[in-house]
Short mmCIF file of C-alpha atoms and ligand atoms in Angstrom, two decimals:
data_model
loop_
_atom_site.label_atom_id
_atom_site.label_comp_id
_atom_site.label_asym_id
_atom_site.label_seq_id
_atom_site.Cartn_x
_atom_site.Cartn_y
_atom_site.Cartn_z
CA UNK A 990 -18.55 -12.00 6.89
CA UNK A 991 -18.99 -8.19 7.76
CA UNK A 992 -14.61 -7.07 8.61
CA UNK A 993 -12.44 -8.84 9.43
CA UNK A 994 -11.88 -10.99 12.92
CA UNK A 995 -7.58 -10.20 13.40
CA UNK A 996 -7.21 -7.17 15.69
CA UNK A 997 -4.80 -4.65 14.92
CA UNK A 998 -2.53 -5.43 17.34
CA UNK A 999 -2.42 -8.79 16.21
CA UNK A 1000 -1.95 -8.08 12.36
CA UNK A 1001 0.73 -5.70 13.50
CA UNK A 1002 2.88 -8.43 15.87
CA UNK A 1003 2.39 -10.73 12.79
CA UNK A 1004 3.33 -8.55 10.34
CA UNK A 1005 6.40 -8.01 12.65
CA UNK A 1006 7.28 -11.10 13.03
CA UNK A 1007 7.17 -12.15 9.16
CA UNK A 1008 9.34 -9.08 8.40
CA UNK A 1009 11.99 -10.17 11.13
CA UNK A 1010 12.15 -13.81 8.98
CA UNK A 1011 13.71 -11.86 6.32
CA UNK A 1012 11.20 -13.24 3.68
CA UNK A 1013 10.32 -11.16 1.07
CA UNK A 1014 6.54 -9.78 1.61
CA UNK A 1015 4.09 -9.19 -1.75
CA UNK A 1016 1.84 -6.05 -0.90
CA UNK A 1017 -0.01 -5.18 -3.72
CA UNK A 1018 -2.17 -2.05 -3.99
CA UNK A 1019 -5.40 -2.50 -3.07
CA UNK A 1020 -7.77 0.19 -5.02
CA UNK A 1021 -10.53 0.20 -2.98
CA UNK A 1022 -11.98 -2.67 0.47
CA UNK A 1023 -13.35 -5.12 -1.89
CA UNK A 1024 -10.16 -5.25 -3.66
CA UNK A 1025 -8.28 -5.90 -0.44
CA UNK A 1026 -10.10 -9.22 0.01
CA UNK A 1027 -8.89 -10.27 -3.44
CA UNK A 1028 -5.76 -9.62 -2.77
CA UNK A 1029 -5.85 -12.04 0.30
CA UNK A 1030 -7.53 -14.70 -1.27
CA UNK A 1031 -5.42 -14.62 -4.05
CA UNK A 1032 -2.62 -15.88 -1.14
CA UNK A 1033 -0.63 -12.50 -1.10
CA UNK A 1034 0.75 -11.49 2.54
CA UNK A 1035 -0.24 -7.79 2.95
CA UNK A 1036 -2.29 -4.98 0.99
CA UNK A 1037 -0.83 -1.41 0.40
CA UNK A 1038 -2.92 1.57 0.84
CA UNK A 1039 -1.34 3.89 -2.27
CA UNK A 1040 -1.90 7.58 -1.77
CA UNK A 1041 -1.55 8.22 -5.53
CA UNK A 1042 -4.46 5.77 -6.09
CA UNK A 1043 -6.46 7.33 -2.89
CA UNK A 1044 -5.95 10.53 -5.20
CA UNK A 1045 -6.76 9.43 -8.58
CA UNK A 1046 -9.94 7.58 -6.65
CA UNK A 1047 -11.18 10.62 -5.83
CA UNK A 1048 -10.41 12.31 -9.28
CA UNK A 1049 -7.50 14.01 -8.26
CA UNK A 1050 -3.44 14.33 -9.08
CA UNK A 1051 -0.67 12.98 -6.57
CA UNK A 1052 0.49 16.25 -5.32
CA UNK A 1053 -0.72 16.46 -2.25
CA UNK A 1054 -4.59 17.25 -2.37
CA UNK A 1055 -5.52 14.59 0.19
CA UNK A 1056 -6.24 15.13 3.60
CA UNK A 1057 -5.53 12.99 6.79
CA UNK A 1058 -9.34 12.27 7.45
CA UNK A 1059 -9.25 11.30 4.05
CA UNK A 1060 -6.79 9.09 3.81
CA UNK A 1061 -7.56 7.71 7.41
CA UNK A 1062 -10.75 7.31 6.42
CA UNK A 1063 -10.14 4.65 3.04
CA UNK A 1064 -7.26 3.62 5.20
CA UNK A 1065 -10.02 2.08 7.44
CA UNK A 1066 -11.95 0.60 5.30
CA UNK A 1067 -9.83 -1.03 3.21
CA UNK A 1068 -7.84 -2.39 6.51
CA UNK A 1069 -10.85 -3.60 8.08
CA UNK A 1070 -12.06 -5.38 4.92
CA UNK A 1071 -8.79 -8.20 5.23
CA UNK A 1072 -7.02 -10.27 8.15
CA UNK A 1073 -3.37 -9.50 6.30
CA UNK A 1074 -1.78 -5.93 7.42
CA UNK A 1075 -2.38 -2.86 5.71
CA UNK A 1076 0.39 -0.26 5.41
CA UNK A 1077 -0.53 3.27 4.11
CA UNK A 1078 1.25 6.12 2.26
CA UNK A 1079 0.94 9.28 4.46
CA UNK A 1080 2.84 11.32 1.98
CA UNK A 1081 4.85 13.78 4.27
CA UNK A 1082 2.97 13.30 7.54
CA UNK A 1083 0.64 15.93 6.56
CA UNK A 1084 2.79 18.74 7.93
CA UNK A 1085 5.86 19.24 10.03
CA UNK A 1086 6.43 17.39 13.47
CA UNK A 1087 3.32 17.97 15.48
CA UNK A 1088 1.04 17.15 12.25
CA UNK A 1089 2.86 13.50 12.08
CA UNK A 1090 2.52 12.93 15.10
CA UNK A 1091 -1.20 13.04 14.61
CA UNK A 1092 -0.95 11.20 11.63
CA UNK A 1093 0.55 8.34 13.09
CA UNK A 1094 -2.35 7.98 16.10
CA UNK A 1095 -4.57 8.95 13.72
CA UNK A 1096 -3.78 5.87 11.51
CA UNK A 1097 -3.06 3.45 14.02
CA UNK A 1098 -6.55 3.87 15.21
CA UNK A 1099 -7.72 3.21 11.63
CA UNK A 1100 -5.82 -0.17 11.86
CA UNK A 1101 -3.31 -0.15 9.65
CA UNK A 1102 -0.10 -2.04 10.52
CA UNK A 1103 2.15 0.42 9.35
CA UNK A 1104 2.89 3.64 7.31
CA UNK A 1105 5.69 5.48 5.17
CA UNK A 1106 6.61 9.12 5.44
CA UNK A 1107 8.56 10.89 3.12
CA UNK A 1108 11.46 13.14 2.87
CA UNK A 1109 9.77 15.44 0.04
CA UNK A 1110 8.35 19.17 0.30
CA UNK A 1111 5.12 20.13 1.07
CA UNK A 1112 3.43 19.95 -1.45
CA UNK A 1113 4.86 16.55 -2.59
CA UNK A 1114 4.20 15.13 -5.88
CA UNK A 1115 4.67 11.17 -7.28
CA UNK A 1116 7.60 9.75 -6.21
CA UNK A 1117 8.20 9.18 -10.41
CA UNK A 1118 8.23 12.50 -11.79
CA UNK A 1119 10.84 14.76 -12.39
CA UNK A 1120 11.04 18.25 -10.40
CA UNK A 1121 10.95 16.48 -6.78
CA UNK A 1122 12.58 18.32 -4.03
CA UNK A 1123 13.05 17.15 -0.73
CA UNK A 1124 13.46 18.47 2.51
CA UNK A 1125 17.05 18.82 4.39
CA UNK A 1126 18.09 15.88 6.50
CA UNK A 1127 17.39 17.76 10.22
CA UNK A 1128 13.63 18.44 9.17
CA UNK A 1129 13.36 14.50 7.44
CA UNK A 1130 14.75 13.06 10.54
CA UNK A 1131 12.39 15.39 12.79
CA UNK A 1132 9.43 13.74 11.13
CA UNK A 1133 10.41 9.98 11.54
CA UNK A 1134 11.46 10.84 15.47
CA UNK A 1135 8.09 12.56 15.95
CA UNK A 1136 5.92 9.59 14.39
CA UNK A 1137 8.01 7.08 16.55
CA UNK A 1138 8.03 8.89 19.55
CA UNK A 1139 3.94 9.43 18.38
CA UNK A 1140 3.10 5.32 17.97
CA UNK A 1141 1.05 3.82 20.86
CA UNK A 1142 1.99 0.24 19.99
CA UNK A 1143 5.53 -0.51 19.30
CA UNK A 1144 4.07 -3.12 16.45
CA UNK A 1145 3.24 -0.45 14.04
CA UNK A 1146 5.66 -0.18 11.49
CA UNK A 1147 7.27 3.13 10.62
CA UNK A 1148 8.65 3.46 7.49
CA UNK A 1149 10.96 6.19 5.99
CA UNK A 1150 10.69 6.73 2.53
CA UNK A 1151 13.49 8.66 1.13
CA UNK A 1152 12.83 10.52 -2.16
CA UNK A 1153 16.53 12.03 -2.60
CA UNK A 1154 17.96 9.46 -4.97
CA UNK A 1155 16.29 11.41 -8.04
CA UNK A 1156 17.26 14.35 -6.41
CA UNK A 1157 20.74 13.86 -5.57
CA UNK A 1158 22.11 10.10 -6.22
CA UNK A 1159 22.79 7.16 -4.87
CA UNK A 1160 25.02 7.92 -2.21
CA UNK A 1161 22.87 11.05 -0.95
CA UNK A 1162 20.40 8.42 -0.56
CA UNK A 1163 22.34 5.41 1.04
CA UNK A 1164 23.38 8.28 3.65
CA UNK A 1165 19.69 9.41 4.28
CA UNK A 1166 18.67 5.97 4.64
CA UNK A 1167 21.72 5.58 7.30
CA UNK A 1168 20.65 8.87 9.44
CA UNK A 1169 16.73 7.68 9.30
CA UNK A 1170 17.31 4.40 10.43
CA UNK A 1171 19.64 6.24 13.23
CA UNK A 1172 16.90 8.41 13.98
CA UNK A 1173 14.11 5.41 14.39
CA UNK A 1174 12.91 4.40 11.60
CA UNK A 1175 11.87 0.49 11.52
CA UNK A 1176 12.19 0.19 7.71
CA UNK A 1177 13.32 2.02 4.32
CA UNK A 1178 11.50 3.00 1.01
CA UNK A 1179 14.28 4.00 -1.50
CA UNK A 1180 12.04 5.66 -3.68
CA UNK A 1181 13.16 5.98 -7.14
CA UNK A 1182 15.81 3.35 -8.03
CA UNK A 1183 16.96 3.17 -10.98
CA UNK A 1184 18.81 -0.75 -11.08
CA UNK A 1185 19.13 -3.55 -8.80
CA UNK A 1186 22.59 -2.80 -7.73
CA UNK A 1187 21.09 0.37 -6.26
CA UNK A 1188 18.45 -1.65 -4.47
CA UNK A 1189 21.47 -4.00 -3.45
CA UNK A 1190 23.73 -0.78 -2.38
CA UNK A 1191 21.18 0.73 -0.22
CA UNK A 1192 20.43 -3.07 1.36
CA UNK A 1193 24.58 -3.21 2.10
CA UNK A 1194 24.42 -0.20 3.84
CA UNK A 1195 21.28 -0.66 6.77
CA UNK A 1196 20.22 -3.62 8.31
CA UNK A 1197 16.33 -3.06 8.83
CA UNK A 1198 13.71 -4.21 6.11
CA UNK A 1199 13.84 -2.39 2.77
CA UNK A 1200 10.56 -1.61 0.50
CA UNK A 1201 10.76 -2.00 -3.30
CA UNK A 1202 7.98 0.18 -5.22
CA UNK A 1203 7.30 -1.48 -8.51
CA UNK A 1204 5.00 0.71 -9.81
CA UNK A 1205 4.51 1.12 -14.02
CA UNK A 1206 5.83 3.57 -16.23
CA UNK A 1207 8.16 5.27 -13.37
CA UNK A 1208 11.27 5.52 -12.94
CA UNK A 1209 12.26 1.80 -12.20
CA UNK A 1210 12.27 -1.14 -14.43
CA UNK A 1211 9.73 -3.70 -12.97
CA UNK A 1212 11.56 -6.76 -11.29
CA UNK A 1213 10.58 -9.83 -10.87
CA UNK A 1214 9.82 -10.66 -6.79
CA UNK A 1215 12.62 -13.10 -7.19
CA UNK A 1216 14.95 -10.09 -8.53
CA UNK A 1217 13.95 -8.58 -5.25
CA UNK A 1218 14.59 -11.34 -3.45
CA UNK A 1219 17.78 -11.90 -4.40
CA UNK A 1220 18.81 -8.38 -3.33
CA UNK A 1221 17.61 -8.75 0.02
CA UNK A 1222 14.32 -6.73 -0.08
CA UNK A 1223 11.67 -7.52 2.09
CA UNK A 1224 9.00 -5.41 1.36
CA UNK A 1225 6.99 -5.07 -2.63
CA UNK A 1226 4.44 -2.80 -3.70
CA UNK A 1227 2.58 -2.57 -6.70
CA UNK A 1228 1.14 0.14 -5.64
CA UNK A 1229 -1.48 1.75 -8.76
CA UNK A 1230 -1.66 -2.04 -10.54
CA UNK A 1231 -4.59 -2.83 -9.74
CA UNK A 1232 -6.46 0.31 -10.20
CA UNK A 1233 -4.15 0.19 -13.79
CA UNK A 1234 -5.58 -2.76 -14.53
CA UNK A 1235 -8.93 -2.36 -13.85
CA UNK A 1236 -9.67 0.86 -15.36
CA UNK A 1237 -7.39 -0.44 -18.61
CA UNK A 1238 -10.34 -3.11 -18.70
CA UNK A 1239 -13.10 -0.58 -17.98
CA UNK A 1240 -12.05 1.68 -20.61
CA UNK A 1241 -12.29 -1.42 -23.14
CA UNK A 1242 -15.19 -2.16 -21.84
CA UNK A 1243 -16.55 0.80 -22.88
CA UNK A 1244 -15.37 1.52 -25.86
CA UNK A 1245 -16.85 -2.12 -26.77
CA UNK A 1246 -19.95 -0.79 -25.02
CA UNK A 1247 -20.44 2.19 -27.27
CA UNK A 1248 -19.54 0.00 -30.69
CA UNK A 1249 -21.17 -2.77 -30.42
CA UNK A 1250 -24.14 -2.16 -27.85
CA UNK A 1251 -23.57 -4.55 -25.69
CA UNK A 1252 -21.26 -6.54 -23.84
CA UNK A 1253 -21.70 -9.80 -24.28
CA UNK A 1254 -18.35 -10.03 -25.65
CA UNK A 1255 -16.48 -9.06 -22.42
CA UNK A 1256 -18.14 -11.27 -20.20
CA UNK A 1257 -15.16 -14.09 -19.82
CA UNK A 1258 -13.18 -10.48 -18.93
CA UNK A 1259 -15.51 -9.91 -16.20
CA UNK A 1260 -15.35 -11.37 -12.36
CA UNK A 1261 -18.66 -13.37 -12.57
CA UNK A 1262 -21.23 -12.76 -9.94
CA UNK A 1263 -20.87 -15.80 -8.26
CA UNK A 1264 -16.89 -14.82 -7.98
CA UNK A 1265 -18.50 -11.54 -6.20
CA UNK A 1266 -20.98 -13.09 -3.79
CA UNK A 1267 -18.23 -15.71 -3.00
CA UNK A 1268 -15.53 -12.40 -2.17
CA UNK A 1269 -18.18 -10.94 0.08
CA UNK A 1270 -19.40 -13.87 1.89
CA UNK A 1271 -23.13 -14.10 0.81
CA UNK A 1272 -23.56 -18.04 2.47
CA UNK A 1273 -21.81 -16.36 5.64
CA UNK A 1274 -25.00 -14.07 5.81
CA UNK A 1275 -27.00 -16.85 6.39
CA UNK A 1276 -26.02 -17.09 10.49
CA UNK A 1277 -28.26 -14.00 10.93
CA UNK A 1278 -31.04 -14.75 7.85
CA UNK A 1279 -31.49 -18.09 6.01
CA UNK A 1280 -33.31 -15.84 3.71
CA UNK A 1281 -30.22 -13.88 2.38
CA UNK A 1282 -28.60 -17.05 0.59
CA UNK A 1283 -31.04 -19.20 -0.92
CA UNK A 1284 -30.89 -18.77 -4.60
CA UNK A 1285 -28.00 -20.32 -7.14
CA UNK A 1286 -25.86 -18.79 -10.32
CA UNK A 1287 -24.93 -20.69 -13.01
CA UNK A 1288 -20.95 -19.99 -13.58
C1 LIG B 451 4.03 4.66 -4.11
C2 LIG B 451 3.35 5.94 -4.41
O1 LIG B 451 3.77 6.91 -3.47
C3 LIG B 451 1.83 5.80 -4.22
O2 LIG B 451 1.21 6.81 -3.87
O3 LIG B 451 1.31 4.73 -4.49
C4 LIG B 451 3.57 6.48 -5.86
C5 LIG B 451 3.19 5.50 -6.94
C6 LIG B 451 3.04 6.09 -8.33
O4 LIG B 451 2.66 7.25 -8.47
O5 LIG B 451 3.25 5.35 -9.29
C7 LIG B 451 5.02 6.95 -5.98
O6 LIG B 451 5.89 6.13 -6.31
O7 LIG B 451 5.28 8.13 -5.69
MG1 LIG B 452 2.37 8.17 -2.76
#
């Protein structure tokens, strides 16, 4: 009923503590706060906040449109919506130093358990399209000491993401990773990869947890979490799926829609009311109104 009951601090120490087992951690994207509940009862162990879907949400291409408010903003909501931690794409940090710094306060107090920045000019674009450049290693390691030095609890995860393997290779990248962990970063987001013996290379070279992004039609081919698992990642993210998925099935459904007239056709596509009222708690109402659940659906 109404947000969730976990504090932040205590998703965070959880979070921290799963990581630390060495498991490997399913975080799919969640598109918008009702989506994030799915995603936990559906038995996954963390959401992901996607800045490329916070874009598109809004209408918008990944290349850096979004502000911080923004993005704090849906961070919030979606991270209040579910008891599993919530890690969010902050892009760059929003700026140099001083701007991640506020980035990182600003989204701890939204309640996330954790963020990535990235190693990419301002103004970034998707970490899957060609014509990426990234910043030089002094100014990438600036950012991840300023957000560490920046973080109020020690629980919140800060993540590098290194975009440099599209850039300049594999071993410009296993050396990034190297300095960022040096320079405090708690985990690693090799952006880009192209195999799994990359994945593997980057995991033989630092010993913190490693994110795999499995997003569709990018550069990487999408492996199975046991793939993953085998190479010692910790950390998955399909980050856009949902959103993929859903507006795949709303554009269907519309096309259907404007054919046929109506939609009767679609209905065993749809999430049935009842599935709705169940995901936001309509019989949990009932503590403050016995008024608010008192009808039935047929399924
Ligand atoms: C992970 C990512 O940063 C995101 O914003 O979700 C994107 C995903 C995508 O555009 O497919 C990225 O990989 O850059
Ligand atoms: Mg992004």
């Amino acid at each position: 009923m109404l947000y969730a009951k976990t504090p932040a601090h205590e998703k965070r120490r959880a979070f921290r503590e799963r990581l630390r087992s060495g498991e490997l951690l399913r975080f799919p994207g969640a598109f918008n706060p009702l989506s994030a509940r799915l995603i936990e009862q559906r038995g996954f162990e963390g959401v992901y906040v996607s800045g490329a879907v916070l874009a598109a949400d809004l209408g918008l291409p990944d290349i850096g449109l979004t502000t911080l408010s923004e993005v704090a903003g849906r961070g919030r909501q979606i991270a209040r919506m579910t008891e599993l931690p919530a890690i969010i794409d902050a892009d760059t940090g929003f700026g140099e130093p001083m701007n991640v710094a506020r980035t990182v306060q600003e989204l701890e107090d939204a309640g996330l358990a954790g963020l990535h920045i990235e190693d990419q000019v301002n103004p970034k674009r998707c970490g899957h399209l060609d014509g990426k450049q990234v910043v030089d290693q002094h100014t990438a390691l600036q950012r991840i000491a300023a957000a560490v030095d920046a973080r109020r609890d020690e629980d919140f995860l800060i993540m590098a993401r290194t975009d440099i393997r599209a850039v300049e290779g594999l071993d410009a990248a296993i050396d990034r990773a190297k300095a960022l962990v040096d320079a405090g970063a708690d985990a690693i987001f090799p952006e880009a990869m192209a195999t799994l013996a990359e994945f593997e290379a980057v995991r033989n070279a630092v010993d913190v947890p490693l994110l795999a992004n499995m997003t569709e039609f990018g550069k990487s081919d999408l492996f199975t979490v046991d793939q993953l698992r085998d190479v010692g990642m910790n950390l998955v993210i399909w980050p856009v799926s949902l959103l993929r998925l859903a507006m795949g099935s709303a554009m269907r459904g519309l096309d259907e829609l404007s054919t046929a007239g109506s939609l009767q056709t679609k209905l065993d596509q749809m999430q049935h009311r009842a599935e709705l009222y169940d995901l936001v708690d309509y019989p949990g109402y009932n503590h403050f109104d016995t008024d608010i659940y008192n009808f039935t659906i047929a399924r």
